Tab-separated table of C-alpha atoms in Angstrom:
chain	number	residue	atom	x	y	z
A	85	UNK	CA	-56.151	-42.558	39.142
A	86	UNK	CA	-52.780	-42.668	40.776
A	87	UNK	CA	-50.362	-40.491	40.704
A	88	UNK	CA	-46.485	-40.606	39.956
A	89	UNK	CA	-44.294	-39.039	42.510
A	90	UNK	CA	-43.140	-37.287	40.093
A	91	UNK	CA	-46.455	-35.416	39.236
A	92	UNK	CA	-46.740	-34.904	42.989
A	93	UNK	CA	-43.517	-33.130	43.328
A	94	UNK	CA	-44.854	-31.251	40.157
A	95	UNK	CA	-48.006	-30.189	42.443
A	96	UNK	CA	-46.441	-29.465	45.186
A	97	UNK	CA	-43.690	-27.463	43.859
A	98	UNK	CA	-46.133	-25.493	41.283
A	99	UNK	CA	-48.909	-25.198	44.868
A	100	UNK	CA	-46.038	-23.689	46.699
A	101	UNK	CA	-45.242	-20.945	44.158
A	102	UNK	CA	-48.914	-20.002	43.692
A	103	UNK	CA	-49.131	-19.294	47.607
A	104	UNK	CA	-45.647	-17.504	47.179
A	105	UNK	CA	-47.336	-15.328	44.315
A	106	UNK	CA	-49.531	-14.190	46.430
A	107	UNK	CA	-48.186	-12.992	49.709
A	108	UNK	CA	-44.501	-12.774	50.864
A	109	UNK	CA	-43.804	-16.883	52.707
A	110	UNK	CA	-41.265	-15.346	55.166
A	111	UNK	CA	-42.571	-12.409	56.606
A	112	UNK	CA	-40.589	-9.514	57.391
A	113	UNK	CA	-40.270	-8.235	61.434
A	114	UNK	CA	-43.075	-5.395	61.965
A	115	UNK	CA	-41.344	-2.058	62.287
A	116	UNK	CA	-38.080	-3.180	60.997
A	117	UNK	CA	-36.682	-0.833	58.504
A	118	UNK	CA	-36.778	-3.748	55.939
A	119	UNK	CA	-40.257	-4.114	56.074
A	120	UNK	CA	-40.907	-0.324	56.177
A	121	UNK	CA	-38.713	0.681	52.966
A	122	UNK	CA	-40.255	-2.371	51.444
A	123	UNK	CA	-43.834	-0.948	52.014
A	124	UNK	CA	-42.924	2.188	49.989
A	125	UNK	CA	-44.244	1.965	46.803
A	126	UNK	CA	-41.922	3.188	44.002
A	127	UNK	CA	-42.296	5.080	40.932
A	128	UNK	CA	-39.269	3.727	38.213
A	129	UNK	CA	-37.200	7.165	36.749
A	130	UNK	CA	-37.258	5.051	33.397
A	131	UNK	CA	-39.710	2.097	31.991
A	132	UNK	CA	-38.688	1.506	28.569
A	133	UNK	CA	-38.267	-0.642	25.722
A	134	UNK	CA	-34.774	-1.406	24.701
A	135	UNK	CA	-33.796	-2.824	20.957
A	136	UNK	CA	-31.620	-5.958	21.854
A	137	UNK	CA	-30.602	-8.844	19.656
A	138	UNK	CA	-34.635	-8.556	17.639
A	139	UNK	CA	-36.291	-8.329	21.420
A	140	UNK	CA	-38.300	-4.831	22.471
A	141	UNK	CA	-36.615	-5.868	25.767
A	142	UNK	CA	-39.058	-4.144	28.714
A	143	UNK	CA	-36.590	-2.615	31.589
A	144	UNK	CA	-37.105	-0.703	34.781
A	145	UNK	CA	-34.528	1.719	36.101
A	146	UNK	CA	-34.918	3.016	39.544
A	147	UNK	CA	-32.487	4.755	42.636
A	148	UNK	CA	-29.243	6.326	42.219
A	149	UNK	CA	-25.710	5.014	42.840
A	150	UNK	CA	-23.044	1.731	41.737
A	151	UNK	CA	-25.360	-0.045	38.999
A	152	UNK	CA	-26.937	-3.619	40.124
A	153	UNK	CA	-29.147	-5.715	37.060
A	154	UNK	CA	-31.904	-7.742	38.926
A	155	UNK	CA	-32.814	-10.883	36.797
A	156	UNK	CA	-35.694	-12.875	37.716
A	157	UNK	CA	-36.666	-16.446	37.438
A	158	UNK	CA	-38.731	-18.523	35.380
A	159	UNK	CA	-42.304	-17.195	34.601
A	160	UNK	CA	-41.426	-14.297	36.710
A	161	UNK	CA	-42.448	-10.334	35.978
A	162	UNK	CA	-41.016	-7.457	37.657
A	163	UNK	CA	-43.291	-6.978	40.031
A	164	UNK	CA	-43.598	-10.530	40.843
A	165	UNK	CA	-39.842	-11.141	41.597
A	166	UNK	CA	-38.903	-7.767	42.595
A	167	UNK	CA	-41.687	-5.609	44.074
A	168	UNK	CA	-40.561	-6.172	47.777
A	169	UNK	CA	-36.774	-5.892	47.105
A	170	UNK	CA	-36.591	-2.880	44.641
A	171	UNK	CA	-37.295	-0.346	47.344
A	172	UNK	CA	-34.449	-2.236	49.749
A	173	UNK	CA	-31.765	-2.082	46.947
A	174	UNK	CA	-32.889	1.395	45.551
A	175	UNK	CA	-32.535	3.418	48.638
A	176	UNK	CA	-28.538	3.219	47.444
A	177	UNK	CA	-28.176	1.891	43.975
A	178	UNK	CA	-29.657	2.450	40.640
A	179	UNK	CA	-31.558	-0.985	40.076
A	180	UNK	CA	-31.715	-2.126	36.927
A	181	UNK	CA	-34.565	-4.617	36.711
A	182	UNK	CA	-35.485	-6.053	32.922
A	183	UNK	CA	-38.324	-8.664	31.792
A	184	UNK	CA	-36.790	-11.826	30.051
A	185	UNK	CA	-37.658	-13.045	26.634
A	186	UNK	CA	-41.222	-13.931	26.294
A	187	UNK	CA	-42.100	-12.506	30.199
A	188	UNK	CA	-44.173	-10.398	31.038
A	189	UNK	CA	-43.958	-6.928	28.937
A	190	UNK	CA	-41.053	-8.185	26.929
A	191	UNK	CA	-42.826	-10.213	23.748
A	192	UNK	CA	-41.081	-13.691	22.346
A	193	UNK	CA	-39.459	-14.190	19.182
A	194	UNK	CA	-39.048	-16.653	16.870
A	195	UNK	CA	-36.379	-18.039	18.892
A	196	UNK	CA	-35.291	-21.019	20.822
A	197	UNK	CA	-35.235	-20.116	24.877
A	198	UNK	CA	-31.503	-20.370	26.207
A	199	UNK	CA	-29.236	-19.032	29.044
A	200	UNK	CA	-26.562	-17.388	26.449
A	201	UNK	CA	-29.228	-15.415	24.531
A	202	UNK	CA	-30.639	-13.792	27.598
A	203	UNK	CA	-27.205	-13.496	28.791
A	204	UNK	CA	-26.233	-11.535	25.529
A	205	UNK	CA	-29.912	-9.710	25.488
A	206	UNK	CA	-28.754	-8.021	29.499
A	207	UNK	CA	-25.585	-7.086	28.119
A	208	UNK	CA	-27.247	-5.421	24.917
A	209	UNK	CA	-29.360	-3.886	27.603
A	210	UNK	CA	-26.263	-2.235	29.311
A	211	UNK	CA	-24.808	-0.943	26.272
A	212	UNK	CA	-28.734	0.137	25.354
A	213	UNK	CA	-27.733	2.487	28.563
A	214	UNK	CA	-24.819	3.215	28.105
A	215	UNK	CA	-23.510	1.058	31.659
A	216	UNK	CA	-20.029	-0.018	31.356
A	217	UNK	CA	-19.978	-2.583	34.055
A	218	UNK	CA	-22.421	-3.630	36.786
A	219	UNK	CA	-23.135	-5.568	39.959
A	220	UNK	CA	-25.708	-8.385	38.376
A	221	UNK	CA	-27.921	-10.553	40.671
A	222	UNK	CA	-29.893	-13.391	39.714
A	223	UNK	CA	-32.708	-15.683	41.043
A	224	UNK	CA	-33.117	-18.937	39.731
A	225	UNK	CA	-33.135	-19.370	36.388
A	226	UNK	CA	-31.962	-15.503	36.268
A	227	UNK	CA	-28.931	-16.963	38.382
A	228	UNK	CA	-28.314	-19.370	35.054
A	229	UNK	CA	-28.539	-15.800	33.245
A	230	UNK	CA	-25.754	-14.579	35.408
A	231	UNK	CA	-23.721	-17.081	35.609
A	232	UNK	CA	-23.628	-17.196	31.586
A	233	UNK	CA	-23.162	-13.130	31.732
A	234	UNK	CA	-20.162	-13.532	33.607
A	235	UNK	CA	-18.773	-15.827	31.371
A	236	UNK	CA	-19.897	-14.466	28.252
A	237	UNK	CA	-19.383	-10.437	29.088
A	238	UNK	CA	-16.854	-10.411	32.261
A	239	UNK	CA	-16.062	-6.615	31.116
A	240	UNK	CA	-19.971	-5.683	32.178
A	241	UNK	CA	-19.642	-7.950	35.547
A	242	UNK	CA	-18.412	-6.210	38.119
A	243	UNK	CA	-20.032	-8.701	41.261
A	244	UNK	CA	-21.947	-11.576	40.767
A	245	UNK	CA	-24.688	-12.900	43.242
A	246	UNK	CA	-26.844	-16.009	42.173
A	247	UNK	CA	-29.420	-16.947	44.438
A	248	UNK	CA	-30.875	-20.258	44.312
A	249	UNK	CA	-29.468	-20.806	40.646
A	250	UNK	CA	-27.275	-23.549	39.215
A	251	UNK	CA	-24.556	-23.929	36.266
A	252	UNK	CA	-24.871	-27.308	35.501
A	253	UNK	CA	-28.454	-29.293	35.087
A	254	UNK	CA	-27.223	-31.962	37.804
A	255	UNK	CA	-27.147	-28.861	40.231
A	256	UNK	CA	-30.389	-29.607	41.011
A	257	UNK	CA	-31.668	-32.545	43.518
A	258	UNK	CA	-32.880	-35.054	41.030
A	259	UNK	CA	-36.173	-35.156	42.109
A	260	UNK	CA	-36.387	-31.576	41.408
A	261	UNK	CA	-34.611	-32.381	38.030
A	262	UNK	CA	-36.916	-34.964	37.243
A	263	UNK	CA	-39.801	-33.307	38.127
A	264	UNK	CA	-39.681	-30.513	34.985
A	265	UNK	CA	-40.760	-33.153	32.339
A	266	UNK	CA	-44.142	-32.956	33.870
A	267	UNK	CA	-45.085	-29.421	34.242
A	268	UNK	CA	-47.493	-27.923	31.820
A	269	UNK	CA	-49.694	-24.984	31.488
A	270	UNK	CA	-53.057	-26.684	33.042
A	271	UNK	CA	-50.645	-26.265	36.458
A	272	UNK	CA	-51.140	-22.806	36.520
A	273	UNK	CA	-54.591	-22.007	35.826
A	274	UNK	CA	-55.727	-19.400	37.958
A	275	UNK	CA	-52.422	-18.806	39.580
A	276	UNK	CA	-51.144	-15.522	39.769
A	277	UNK	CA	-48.369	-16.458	37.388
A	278	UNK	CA	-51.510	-17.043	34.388
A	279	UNK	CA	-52.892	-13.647	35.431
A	280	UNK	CA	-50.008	-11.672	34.811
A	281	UNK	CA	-48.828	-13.429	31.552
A	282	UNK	CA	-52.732	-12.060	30.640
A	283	UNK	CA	-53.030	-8.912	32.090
A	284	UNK	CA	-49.611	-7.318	30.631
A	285	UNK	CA	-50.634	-7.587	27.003
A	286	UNK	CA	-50.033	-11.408	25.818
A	287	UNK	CA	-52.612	-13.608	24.152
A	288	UNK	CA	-54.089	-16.130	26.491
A	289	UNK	CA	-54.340	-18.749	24.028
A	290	UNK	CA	-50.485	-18.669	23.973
A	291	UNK	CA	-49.917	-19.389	27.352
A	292	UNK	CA	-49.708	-23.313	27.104
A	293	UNK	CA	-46.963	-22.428	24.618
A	294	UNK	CA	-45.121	-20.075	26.933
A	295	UNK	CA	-45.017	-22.772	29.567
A	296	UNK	CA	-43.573	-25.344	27.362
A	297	UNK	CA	-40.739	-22.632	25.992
A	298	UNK	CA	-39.675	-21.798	29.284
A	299	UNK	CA	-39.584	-25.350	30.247
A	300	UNK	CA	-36.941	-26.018	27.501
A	301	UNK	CA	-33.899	-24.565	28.861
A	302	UNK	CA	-33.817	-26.971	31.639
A	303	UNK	CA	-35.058	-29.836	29.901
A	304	UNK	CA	-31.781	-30.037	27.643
A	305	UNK	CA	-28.733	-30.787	29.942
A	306	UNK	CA	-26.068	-28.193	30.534
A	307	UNK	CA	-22.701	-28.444	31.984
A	308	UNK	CA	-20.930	-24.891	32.446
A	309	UNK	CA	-18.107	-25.657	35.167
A	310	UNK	CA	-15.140	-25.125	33.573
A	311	UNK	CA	-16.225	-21.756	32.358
A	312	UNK	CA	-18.000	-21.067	35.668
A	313	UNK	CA	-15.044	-21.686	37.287
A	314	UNK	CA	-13.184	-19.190	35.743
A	315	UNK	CA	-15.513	-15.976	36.170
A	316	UNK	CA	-13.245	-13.702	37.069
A	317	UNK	CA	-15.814	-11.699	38.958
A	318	UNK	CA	-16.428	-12.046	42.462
A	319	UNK	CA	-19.076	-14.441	43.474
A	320	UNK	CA	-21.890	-14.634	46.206
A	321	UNK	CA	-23.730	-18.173	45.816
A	322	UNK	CA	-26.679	-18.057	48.379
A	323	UNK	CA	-28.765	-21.399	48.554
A	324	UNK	CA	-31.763	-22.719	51.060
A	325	UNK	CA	-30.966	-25.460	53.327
A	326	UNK	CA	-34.384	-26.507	51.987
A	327	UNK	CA	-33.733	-25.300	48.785
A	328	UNK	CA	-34.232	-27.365	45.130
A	329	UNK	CA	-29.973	-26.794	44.804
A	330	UNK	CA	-27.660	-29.215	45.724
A	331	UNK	CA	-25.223	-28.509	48.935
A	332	UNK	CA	-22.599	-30.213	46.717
A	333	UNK	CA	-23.011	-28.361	43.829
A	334	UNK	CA	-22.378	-24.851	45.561
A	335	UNK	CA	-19.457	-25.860	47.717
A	336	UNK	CA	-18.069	-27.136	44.557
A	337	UNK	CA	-18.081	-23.808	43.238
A	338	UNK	CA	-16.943	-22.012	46.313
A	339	UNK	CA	-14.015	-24.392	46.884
A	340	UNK	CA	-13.096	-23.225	43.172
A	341	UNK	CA	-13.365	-19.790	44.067
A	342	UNK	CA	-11.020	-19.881	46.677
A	343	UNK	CA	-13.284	-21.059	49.907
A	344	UNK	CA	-12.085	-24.453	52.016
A	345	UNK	CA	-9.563	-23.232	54.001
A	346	UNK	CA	-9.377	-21.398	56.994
A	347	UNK	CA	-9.486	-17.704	56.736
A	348	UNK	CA	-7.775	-17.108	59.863
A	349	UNK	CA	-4.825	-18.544	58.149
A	350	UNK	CA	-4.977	-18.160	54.866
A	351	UNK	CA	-6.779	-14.739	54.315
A	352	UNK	CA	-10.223	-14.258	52.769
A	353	UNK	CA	-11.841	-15.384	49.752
A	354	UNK	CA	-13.399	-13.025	47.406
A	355	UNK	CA	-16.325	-15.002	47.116
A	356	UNK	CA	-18.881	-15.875	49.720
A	357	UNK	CA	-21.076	-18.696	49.990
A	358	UNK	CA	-24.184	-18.425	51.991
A	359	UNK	CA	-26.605	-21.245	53.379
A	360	UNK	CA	-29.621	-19.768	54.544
A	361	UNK	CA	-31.564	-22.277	57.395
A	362	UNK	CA	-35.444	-22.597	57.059
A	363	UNK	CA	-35.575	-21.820	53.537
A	364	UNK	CA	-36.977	-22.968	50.460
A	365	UNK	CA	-36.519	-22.144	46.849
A	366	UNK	CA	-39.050	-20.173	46.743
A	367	UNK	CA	-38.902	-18.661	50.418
A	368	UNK	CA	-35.043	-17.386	48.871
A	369	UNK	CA	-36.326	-13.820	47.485
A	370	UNK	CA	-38.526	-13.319	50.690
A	371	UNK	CA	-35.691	-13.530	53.222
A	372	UNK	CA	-34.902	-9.762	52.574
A	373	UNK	CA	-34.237	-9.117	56.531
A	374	UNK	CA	-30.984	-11.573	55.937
A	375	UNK	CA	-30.299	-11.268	52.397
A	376	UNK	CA	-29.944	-7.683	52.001
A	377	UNK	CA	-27.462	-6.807	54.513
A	378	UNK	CA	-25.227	-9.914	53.235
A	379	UNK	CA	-25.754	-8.505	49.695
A	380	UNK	CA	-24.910	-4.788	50.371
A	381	UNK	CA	-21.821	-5.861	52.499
A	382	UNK	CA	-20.754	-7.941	49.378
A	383	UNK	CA	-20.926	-5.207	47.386
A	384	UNK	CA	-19.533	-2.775	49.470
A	385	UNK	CA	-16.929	-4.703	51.023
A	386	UNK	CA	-13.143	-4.073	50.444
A	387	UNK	CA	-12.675	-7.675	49.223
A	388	UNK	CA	-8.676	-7.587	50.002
A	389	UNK	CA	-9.116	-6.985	53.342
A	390	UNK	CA	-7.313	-8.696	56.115
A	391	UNK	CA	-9.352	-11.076	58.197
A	392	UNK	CA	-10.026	-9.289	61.852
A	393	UNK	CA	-7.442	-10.594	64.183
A	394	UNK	CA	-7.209	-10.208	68.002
């Protein structure tokens, strides 16, 4: 029987992220101090269960320093999205890392999937710990979490970074767009993604179910650009120049933030947009030797600062 191209961007895409699941797709230089910190296994100071908006949300705190709220992407865990970049982050930051509605530790609820309510369920997490404001990162569909955090609670935003993550449903190539009315559960059987939604407490005979719900959010179309827009926070967009985002639908956003003109001339924005070459949607979270010295400068980084000058 033939196949659409539609299913076979469906295959490929879902074949890619089972070989990501598995082992890291850009591997880090031997004896770099990336790859060594990233080695080191850590123990979280807190793993917990916070009361937010009728969720036991599960959340992770580890390190010390200026907050930053990890948020992963769809049918992600912790340890699935985060294992290799927690120790990179935590050597200077207290890393806040949480489990979305219906992933991994944190159970679903009687309620529909959506961008705003796990938006509202982090910030009910940083009030849960008492967090005024932090730096909040997110990864695909975690990047749709963050942008709708920084619109909905700019108080708790301090800087944003969205990796590989869109604010409008036409943000994606339309392949890629067209390509989530075909994925179903039977995609992931025996993938690593299955064998965590099993092996940290959920019924297997839901996981069919689970697929569909997560599905849902980006099956309904979405248009946040006149909010996004306005985020008063600054922003760091990073996309793959392989990646499932468009090209057009980042610079968009950066050219709203302030980038498009020289800097030389006209000073610095205080957001930064970042193309990374060789990369792939999925390759995004494992190109920690480039992506974690652009996100700690971000962070760090006096954002009013003159451009260098001769």
């Amino acid at each position: 029987m033939k196949r659409t191209l539609q299913q076979v961007c469906c295959l490929a895409a879902l074949l890619l992220l089972m070989i990501a699941c598995r082992q890291p797709v850009q591997k880090e230089k031997s004896g770099s101090a990336s790859a060594d910190s990233a080695r080191r296994p850590l123990t979280p100071e807190t793993a917990a269960y916070a009361d937010v908006n009728g969720l036991k949300l599960y959340y992770e705190v580890y390190g010390q320093g200026q907050p930053i709220v990890l948020l992963h992407g769809s049918f992600m865990t912790i340890p699935l999205n985060w294992s290799h970049i927690i120790p990179l982050l935590a050597q200077n930051r207290r890393v806040i890392v949480a489990e979305m509605q219906g992933h991994g530790r944190t159970r679903d609820i009687p309620r529909e999937f959506s961008y705003e309510a796990m938006a509202d369920d982090v910030s009910g997490l940083l009030k849960h710990l008492k967090t005024d404001s932090a730096d909040v990162l997110g990864y695909s569909m975690g990047g749709g979490v963050a942008f709708q955090m920084a619109v909905r609670h700019p108080a708790q935003v301090r800087r944003l970074i969205v990796l590989s993550g869109t604010y409008a449903h036409d943000g994606w190539w339309p392949d890629v767009e067209a390509s989530y009315t075909g994925i179903n559960a039977e995609m992931f059987k025996g993938s690593p993604i299955q064998k965590q939604y099993d092996s940290l407490g959920n019924d297997p005979a839901h996981f069919p179910e689970f697929v569909k719900k997560v599905m849902s959010i980006d099956l309904k179309p979405y248009d946040w650009t006149a909010a996004v827009q306005q985020i008063r926070a600054p922003l760091l967009m990073a996309i793959g120049d392989a990646d499932g985002v468009r090209y057009e639908h980042a610079l968009e956003l950066f050219r709203a933030k302030g980038g498009g003109k020289m800097g030389d001339i006209h000073g610095l924005p205080q957001s930064r947009l970042a193309i990374l070459p060789g990369t792939t949607h999925i390759g995004m979270i494992y190109r920690t030797d480039w992506l974690i010295p652009m996100i700690n400068d971000f962070l760090d980084a006096d954002l009013n600062a003159p451009p260098p000058a001769f």
